[in-house]
PDB file of C-alpha atoms and ligand atoms in Angstrom:
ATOM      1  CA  UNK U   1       1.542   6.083  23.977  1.00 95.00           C
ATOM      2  CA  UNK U   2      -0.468   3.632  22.360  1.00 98.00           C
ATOM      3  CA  UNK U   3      -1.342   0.240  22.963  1.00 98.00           C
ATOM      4  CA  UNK U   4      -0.624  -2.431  20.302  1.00 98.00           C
ATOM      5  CA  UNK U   5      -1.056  -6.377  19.754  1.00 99.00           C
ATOM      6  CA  UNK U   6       1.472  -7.552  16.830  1.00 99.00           C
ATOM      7  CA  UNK U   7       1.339 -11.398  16.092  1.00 99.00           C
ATOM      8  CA  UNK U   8       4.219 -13.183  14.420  1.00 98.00           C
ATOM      9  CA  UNK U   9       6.708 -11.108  16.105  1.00 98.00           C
ATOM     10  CA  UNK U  10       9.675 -13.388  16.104  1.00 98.00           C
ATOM     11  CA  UNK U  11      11.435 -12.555  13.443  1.00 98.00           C
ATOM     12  CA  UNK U  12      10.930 -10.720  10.304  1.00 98.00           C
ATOM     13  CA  UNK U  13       8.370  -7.742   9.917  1.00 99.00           C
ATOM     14  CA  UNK U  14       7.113  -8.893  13.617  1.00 98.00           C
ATOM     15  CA  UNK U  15      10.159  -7.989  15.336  1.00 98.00           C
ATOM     16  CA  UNK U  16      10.695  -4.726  13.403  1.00 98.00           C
ATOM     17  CA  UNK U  17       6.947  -3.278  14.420  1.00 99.00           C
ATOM     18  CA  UNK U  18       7.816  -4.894  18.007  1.00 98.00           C
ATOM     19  CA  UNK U  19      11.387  -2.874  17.699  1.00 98.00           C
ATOM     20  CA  UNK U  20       9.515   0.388  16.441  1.00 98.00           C
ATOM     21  CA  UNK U  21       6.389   0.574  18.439  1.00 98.00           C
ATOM     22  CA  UNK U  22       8.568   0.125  21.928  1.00 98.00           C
ATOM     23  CA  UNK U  23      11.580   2.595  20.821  1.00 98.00           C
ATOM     24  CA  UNK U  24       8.447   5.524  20.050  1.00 98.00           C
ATOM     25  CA  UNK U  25       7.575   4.200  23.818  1.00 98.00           C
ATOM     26  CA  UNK U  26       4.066   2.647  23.028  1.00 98.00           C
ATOM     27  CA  UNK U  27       3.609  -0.597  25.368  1.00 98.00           C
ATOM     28  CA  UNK U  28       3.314  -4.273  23.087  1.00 98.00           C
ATOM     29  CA  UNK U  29       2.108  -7.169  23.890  1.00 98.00           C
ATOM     30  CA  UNK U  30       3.813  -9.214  21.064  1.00 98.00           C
ATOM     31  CA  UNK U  31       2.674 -12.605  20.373  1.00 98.00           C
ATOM     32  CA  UNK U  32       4.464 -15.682  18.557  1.00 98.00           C
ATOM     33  CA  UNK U  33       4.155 -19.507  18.582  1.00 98.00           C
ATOM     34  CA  UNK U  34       6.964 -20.159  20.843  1.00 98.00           C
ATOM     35  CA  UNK U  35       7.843 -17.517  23.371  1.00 98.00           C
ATOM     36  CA  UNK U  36      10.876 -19.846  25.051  1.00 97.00           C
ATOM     37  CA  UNK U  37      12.832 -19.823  21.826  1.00 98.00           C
ATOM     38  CA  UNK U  38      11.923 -15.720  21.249  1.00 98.00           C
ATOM     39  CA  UNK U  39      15.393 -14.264  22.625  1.00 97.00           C
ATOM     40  CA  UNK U  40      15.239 -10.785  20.569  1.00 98.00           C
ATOM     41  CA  UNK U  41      12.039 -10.310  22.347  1.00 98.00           C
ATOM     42  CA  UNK U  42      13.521 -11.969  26.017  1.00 97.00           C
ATOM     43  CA  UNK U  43      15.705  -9.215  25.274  1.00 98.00           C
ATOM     44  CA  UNK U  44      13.886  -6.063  24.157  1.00 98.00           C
ATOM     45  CA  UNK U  45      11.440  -7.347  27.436  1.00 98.00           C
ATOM     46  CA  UNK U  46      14.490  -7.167  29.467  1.00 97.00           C
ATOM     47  CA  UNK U  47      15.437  -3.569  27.661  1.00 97.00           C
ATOM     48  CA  UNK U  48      11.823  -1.918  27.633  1.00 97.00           C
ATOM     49  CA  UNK U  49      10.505  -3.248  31.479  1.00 96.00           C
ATOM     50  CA  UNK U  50       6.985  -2.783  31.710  1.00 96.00           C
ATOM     51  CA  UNK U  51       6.287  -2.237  27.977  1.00 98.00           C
ATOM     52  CA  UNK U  52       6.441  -5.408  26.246  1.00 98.00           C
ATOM     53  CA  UNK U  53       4.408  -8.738  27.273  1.00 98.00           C
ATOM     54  CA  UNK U  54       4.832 -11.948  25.264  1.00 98.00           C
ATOM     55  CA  UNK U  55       2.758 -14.054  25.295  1.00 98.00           C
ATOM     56  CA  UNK U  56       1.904 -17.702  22.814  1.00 98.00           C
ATOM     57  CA  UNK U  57      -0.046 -17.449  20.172  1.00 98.00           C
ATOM     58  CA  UNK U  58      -0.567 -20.145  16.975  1.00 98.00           C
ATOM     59  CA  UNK U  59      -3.241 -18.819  14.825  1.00 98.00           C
ATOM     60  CA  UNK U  60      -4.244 -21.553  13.667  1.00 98.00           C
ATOM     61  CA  UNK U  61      -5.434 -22.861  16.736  1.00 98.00           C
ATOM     62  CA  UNK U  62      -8.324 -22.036  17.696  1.00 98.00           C
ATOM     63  CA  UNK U  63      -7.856 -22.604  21.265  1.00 98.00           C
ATOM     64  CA  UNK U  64      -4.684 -20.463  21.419  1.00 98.00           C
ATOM     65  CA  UNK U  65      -6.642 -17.459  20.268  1.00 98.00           C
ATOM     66  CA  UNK U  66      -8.940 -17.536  22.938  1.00 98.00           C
ATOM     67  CA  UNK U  67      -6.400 -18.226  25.257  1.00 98.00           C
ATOM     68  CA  UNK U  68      -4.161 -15.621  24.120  1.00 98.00           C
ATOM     69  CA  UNK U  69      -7.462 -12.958  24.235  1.00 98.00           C
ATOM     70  CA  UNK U  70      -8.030 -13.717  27.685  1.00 98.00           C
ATOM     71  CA  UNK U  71      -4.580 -12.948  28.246  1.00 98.00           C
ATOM     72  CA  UNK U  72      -4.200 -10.278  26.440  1.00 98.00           C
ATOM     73  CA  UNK U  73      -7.746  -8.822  28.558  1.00 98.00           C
ATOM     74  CA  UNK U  74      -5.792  -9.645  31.284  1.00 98.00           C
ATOM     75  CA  UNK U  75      -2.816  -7.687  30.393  1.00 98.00           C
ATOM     76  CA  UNK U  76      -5.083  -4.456  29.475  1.00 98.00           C
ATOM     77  CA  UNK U  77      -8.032  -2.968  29.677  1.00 98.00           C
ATOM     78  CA  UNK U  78      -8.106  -1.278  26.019  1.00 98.00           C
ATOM     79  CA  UNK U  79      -6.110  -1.522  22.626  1.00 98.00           C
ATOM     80  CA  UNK U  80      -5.484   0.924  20.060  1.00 98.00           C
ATOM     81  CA  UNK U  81      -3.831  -1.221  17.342  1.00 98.00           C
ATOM     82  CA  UNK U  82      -3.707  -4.782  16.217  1.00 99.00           C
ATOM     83  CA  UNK U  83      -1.409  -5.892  13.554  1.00 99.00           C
ATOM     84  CA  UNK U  84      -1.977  -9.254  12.080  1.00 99.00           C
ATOM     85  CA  UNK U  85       1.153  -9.634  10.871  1.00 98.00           C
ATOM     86  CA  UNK U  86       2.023 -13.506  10.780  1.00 98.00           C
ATOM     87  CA  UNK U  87       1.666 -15.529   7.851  1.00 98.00           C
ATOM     88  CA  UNK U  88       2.807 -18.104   5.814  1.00 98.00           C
ATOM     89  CA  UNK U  89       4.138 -18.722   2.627  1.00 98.00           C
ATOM     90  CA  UNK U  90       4.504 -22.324   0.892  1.00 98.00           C
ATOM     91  CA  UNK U  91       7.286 -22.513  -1.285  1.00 96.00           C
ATOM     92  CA  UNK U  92       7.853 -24.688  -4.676  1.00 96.00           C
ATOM     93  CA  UNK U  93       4.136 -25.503  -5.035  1.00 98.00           C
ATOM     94  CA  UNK U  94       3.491 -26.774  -9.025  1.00 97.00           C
ATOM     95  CA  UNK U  95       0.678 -26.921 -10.901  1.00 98.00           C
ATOM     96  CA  UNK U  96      -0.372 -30.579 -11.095  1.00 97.00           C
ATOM     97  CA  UNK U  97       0.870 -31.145  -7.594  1.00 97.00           C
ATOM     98  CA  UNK U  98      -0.977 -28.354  -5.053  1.00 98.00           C
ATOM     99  CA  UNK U  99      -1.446 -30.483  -1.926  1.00 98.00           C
ATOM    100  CA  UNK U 100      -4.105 -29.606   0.183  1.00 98.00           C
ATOM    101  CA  UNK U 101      -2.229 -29.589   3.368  1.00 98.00           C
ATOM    102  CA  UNK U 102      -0.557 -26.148   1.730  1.00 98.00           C
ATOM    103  CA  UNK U 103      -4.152 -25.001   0.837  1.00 98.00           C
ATOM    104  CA  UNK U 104      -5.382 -25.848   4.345  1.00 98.00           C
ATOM    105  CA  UNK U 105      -2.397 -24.528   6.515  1.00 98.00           C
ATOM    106  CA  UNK U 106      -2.614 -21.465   4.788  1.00 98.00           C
ATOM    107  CA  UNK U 107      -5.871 -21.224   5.264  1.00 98.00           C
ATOM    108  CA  UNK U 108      -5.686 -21.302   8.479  1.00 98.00           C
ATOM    109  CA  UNK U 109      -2.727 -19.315   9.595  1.00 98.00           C
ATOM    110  CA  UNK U 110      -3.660 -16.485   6.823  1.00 98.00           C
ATOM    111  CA  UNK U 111      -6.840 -15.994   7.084  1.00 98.00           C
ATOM    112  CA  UNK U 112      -8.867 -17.576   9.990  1.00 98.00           C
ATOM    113  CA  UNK U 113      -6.280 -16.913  12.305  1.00 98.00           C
ATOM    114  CA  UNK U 114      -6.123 -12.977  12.159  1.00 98.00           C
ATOM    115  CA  UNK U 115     -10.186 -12.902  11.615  1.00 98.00           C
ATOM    116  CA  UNK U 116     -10.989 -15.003  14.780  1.00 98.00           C
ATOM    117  CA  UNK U 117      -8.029 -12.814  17.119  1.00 98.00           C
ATOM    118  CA  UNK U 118      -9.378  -9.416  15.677  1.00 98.00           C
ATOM    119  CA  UNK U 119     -13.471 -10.773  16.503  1.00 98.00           C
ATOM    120  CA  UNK U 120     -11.990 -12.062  19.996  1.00 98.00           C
ATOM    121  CA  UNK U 121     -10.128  -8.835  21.048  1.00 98.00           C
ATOM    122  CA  UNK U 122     -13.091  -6.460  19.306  1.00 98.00           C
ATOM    123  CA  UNK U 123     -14.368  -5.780  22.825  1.00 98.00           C
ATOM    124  CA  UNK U 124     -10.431  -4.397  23.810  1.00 98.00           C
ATOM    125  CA  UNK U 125     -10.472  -2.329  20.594  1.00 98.00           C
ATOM    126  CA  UNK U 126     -13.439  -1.013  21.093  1.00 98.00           C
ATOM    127  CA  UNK U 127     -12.364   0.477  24.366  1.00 98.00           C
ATOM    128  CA  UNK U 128      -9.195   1.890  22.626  1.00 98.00           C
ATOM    129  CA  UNK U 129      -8.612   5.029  21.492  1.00 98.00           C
ATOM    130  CA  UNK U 130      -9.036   5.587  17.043  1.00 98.00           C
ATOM    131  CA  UNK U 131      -8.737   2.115  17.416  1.00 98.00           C
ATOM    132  CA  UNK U 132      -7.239   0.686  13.846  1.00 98.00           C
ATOM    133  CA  UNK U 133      -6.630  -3.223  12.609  1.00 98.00           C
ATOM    134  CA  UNK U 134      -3.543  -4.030  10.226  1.00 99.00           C
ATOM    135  CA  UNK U 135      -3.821  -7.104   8.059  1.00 98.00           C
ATOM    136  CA  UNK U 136      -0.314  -7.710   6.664  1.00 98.00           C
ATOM    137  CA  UNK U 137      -1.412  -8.580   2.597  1.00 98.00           C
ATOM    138  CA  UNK U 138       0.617  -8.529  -0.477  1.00 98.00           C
ATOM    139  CA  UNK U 139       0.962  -7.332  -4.062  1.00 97.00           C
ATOM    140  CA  UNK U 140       0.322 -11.352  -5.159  1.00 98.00           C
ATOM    141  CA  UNK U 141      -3.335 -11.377  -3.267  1.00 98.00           C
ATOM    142  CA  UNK U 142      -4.025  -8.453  -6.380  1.00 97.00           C
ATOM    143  CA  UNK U 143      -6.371 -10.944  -8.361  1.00 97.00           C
ATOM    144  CA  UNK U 144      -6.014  -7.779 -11.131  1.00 96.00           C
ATOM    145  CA  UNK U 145      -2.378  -8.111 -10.459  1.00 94.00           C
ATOM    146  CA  UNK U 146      -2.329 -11.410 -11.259  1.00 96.00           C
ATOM    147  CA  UNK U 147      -0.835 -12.372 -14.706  1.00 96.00           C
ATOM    148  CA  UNK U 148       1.092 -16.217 -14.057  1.00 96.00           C
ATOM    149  CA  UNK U 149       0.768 -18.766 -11.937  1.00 97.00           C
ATOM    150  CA  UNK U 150       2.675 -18.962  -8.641  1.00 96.00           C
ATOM    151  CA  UNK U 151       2.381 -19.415  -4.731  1.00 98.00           C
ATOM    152  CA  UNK U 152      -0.982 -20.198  -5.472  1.00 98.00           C
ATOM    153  CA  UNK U 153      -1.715 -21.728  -1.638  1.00 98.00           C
ATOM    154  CA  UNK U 154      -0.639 -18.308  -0.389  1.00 98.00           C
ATOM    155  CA  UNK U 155      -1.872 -16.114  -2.344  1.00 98.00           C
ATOM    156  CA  UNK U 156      -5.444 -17.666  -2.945  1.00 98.00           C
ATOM    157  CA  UNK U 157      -5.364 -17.305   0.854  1.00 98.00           C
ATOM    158  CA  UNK U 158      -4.138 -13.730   1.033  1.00 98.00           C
ATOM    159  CA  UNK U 159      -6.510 -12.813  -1.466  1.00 98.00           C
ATOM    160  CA  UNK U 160      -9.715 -14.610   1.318  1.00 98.00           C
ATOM    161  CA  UNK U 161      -7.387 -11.938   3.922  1.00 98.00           C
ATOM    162  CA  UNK U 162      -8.360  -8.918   1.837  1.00 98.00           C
ATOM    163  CA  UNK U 163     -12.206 -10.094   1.571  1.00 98.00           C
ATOM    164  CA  UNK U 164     -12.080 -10.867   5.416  1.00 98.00           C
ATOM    165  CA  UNK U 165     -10.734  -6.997   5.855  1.00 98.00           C
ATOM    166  CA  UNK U 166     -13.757  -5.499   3.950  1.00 98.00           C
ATOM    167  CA  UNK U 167     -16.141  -8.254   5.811  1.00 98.00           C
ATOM    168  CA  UNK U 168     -14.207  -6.956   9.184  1.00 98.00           C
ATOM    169  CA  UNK U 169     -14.404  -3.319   8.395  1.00 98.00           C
ATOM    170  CA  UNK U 170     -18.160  -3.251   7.743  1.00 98.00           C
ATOM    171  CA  UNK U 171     -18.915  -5.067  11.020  1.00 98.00           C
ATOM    172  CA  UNK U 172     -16.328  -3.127  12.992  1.00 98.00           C
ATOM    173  CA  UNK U 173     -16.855   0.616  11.402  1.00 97.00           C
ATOM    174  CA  UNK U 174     -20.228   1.002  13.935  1.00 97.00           C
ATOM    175  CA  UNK U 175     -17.989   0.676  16.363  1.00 97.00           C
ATOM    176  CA  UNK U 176     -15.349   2.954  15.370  1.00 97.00           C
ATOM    177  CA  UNK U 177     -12.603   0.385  14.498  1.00 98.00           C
ATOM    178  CA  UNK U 178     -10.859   0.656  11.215  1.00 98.00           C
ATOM    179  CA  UNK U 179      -9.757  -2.260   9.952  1.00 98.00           C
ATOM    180  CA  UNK U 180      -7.749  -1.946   6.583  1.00 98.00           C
ATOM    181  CA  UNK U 181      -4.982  -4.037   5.063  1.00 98.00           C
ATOM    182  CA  UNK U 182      -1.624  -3.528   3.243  1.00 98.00           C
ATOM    183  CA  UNK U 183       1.323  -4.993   1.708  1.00 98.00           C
ATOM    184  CA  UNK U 184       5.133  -4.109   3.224  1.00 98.00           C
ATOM    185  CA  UNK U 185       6.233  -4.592  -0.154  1.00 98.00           C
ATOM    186  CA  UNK U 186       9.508  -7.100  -1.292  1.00 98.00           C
ATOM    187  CA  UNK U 187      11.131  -7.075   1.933  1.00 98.00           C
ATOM    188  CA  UNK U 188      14.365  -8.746   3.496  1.00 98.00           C
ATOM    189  CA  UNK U 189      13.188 -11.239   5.403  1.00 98.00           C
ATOM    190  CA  UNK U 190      13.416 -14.891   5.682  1.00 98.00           C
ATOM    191  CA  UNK U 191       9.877 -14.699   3.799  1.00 98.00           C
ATOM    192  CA  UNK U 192      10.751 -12.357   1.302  1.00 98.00           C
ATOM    193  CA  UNK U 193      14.742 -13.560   0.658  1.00 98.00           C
ATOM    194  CA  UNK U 194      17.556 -11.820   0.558  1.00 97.00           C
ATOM    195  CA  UNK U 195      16.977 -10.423  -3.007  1.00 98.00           C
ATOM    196  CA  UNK U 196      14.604  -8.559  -1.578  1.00 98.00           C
ATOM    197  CA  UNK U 197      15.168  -4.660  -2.011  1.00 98.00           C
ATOM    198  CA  UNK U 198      13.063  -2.694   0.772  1.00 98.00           C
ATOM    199  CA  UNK U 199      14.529  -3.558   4.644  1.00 98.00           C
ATOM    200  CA  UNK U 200      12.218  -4.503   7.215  1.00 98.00           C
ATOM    201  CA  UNK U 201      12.948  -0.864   8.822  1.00 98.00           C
ATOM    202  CA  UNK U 202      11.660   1.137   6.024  1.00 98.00           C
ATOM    203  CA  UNK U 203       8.805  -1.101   5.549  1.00 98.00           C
ATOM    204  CA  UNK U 204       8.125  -0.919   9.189  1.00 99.00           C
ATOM    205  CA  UNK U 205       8.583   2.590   9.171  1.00 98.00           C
ATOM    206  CA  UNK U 206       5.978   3.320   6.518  1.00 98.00           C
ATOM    207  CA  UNK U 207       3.432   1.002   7.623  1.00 98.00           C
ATOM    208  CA  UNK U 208       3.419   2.670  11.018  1.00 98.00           C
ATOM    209  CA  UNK U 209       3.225   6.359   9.123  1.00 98.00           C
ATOM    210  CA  UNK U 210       0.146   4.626   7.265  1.00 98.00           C
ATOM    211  CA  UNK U 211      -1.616   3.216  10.527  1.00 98.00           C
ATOM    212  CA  UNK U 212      -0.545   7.024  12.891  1.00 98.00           C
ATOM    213  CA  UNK U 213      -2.440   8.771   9.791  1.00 98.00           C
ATOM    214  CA  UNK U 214      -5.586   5.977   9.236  1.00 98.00           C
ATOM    215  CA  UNK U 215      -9.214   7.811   9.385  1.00 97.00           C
ATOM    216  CA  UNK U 216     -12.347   5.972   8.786  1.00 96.00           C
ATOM    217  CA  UNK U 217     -12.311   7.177   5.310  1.00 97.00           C
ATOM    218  CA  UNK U 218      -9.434   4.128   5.151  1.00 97.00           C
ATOM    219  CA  UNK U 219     -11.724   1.319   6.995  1.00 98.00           C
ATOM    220  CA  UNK U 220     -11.880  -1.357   3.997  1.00 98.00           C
ATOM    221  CA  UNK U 221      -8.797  -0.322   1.893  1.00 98.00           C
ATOM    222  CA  UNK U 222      -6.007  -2.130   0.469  1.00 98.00           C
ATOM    223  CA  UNK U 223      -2.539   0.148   0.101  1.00 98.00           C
ATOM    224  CA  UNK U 224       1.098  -0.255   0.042  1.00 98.00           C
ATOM    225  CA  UNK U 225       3.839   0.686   2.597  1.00 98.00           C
ATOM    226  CA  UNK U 226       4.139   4.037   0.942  1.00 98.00           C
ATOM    227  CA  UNK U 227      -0.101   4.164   1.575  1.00 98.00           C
ATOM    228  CA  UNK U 228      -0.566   4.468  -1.995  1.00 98.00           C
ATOM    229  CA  UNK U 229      -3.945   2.047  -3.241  1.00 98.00           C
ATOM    230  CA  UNK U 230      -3.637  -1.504  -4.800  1.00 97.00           C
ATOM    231  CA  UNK U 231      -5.976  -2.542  -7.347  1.00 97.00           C
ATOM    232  CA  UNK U 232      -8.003  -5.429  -5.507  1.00 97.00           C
TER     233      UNK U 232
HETATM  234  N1  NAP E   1       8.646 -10.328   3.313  1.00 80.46           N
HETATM  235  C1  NAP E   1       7.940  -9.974   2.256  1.00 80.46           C
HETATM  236  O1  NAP E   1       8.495  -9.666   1.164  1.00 80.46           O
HETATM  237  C2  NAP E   1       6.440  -9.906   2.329  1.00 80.46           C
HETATM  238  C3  NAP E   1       5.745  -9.457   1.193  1.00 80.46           C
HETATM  239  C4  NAP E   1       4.365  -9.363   1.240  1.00 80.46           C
HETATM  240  C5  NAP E   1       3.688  -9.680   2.407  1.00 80.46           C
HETATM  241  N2  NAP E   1       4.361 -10.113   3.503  1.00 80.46           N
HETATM  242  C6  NAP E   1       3.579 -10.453   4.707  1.00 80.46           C
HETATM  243  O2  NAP E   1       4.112  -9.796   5.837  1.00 80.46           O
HETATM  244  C7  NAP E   1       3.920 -10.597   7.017  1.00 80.46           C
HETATM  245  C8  NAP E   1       5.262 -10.821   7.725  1.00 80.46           C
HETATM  246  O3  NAP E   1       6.132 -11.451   6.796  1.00 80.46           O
HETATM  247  P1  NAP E   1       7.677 -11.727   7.080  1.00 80.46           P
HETATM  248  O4  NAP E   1       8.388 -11.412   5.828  1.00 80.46           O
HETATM  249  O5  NAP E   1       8.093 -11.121   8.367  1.00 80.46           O
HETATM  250  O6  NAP E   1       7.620 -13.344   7.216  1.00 80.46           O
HETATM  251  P2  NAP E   1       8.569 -14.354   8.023  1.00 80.46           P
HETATM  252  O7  NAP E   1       9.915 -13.790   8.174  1.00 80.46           O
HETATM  253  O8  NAP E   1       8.397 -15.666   7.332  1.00 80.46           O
HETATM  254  O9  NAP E   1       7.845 -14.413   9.461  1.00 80.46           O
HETATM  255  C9  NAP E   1       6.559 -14.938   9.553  1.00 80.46           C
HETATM  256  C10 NAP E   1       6.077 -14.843  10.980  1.00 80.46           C
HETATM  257  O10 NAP E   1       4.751 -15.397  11.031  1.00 80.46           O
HETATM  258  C11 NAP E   1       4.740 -16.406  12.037  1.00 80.46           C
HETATM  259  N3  NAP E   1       3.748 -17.443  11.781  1.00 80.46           N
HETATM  260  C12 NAP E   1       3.630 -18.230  10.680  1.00 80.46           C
HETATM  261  N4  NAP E   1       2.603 -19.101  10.859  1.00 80.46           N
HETATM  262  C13 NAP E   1       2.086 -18.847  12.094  1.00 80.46           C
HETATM  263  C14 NAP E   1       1.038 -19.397  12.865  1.00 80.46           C
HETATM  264  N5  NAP E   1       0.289 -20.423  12.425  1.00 80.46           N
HETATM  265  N6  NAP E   1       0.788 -18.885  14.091  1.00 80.46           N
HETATM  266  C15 NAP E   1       1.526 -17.867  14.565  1.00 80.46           C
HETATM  267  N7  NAP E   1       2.547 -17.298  13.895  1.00 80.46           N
HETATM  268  C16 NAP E   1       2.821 -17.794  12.671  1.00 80.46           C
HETATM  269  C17 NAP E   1       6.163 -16.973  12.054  1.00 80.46           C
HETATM  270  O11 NAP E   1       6.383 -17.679  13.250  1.00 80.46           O
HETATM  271  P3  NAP E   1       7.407 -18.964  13.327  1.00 80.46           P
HETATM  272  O12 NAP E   1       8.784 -18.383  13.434  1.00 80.46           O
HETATM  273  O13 NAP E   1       6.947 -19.692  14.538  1.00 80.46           O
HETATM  274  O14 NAP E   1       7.223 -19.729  12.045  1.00 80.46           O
HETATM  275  C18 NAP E   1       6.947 -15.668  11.949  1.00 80.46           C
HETATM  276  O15 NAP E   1       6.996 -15.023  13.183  1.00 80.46           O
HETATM  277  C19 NAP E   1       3.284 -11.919   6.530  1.00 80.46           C
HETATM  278  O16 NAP E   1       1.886 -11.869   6.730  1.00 80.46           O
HETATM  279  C20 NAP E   1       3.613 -11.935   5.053  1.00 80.46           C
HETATM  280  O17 NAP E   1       2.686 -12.669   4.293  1.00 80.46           O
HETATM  281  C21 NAP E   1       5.729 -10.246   3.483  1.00 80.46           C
END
């Protein structure tokens, strides 16, 4: 049994690690920006008493990240996992036209967000045990993937996520936390479309193989679903 914080757990990749981690019987506390409207999780709640807490959480706030730590600290005394999953993605942005809302949202949601909730619930990680930190990435964050222009408010900001991982891991790897990040791949989502040819379950499914079998020697790295390296 471990113990897990997932943001962005809604819908999409969220729900899927929420689905996964509760039907191996770990206990979740599953956050997302509007836990009223959240009825797959009402209902998994309702399905899985005792192992799945909800609570609100919009990371780009920083007042809901220290209110959803203190809850969270509340909730348990220790975690062995966080996955900073949520994120957002700008459509239909055009050279000539980037608007710095889409820079500045994205910003915020995709990269402070997950670095100020994994510095505020450091102290519950360090309690846990082989404590590990997911940061959901992608292929298009691969600045020596990176070939055309597109999505540039995304993945600019994914691209900050991966530097905040190695920045994380160095200051978190005296402590024992490994904090690593990794893409799900092109998955079916409302994100990714419906084009998209890997399902949120095997995506889920491999990213939890990848975090079970994370050592330190991982603290810092940036891999794929499968677990197999990106070029940065
Ligand atoms: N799907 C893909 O092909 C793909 C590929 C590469 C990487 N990824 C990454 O994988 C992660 C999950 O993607 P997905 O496909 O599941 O996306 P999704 O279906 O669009 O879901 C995104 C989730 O993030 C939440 N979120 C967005 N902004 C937030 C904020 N400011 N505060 C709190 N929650 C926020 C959304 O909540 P609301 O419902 O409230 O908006 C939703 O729960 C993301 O980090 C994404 O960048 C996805």
């Amino acid at each position: 049994m471990q113990r897990v914080l997932v943001t962005g757990t809604n819908r999409g990749l969220g729900l899927e690690f929420v689905r996964q981690l509760l039907a191996r019987g770990d206990r979740v506390i599953a956050t997302c920006r509007h836990p009223g409207k959240a009825l797959a999780l009402t209902e998994l709640a309702a399905a899985h008493p005792g192992h799945l807490h909800v609570l609100p959480l919009d990371l780009a706030s920083e007042r809901s990240i220290a209110e959803a730590a203190r809850e969270a600290a509340a909730l348990t005394n220790a975690l062995d996992m966080l996955i900073n999953n949520a994120g957002m993605l700008v459509s239909g942005e055009r050279f000539g036209a980037i608007a710095h809302k889409s820079l500045t949202d994205s910003f915020a949601a995709n990269v402070a967000g997950p670095v100020l909730l994994t510095q505020a619930l450091a102290p519950l990680l360090e309690k846990g045990k082989h404590p590990r930190v997911l940061n959901l990435s992608t292929r298009l964050a691969s600045i020596a993937g990176t070939t055309s222009f597109g999505t540039p408010s995304y993945s600019m900001s994914k691209a900050a996520l991966n530097m905040a991982t190695r920045q994380l891991a160095t200051a978190l790897t005296p402590h024992e936390i490994i904090v690593f990040c990794a893409s799900p791949g092109w998955v079916k989502t409302d994100m990714g479309g419906a084009n998209a040819p890997v399902t949120p379950h095997d995506s889920v499914a491999g990213l939890i193989k990848v975090l079970d079998a994370a050592t330190q020697a991982d603290a810092g790295c940036f891999v794929d679903y499968k677990g197999v390296e990106i070029a940065w």
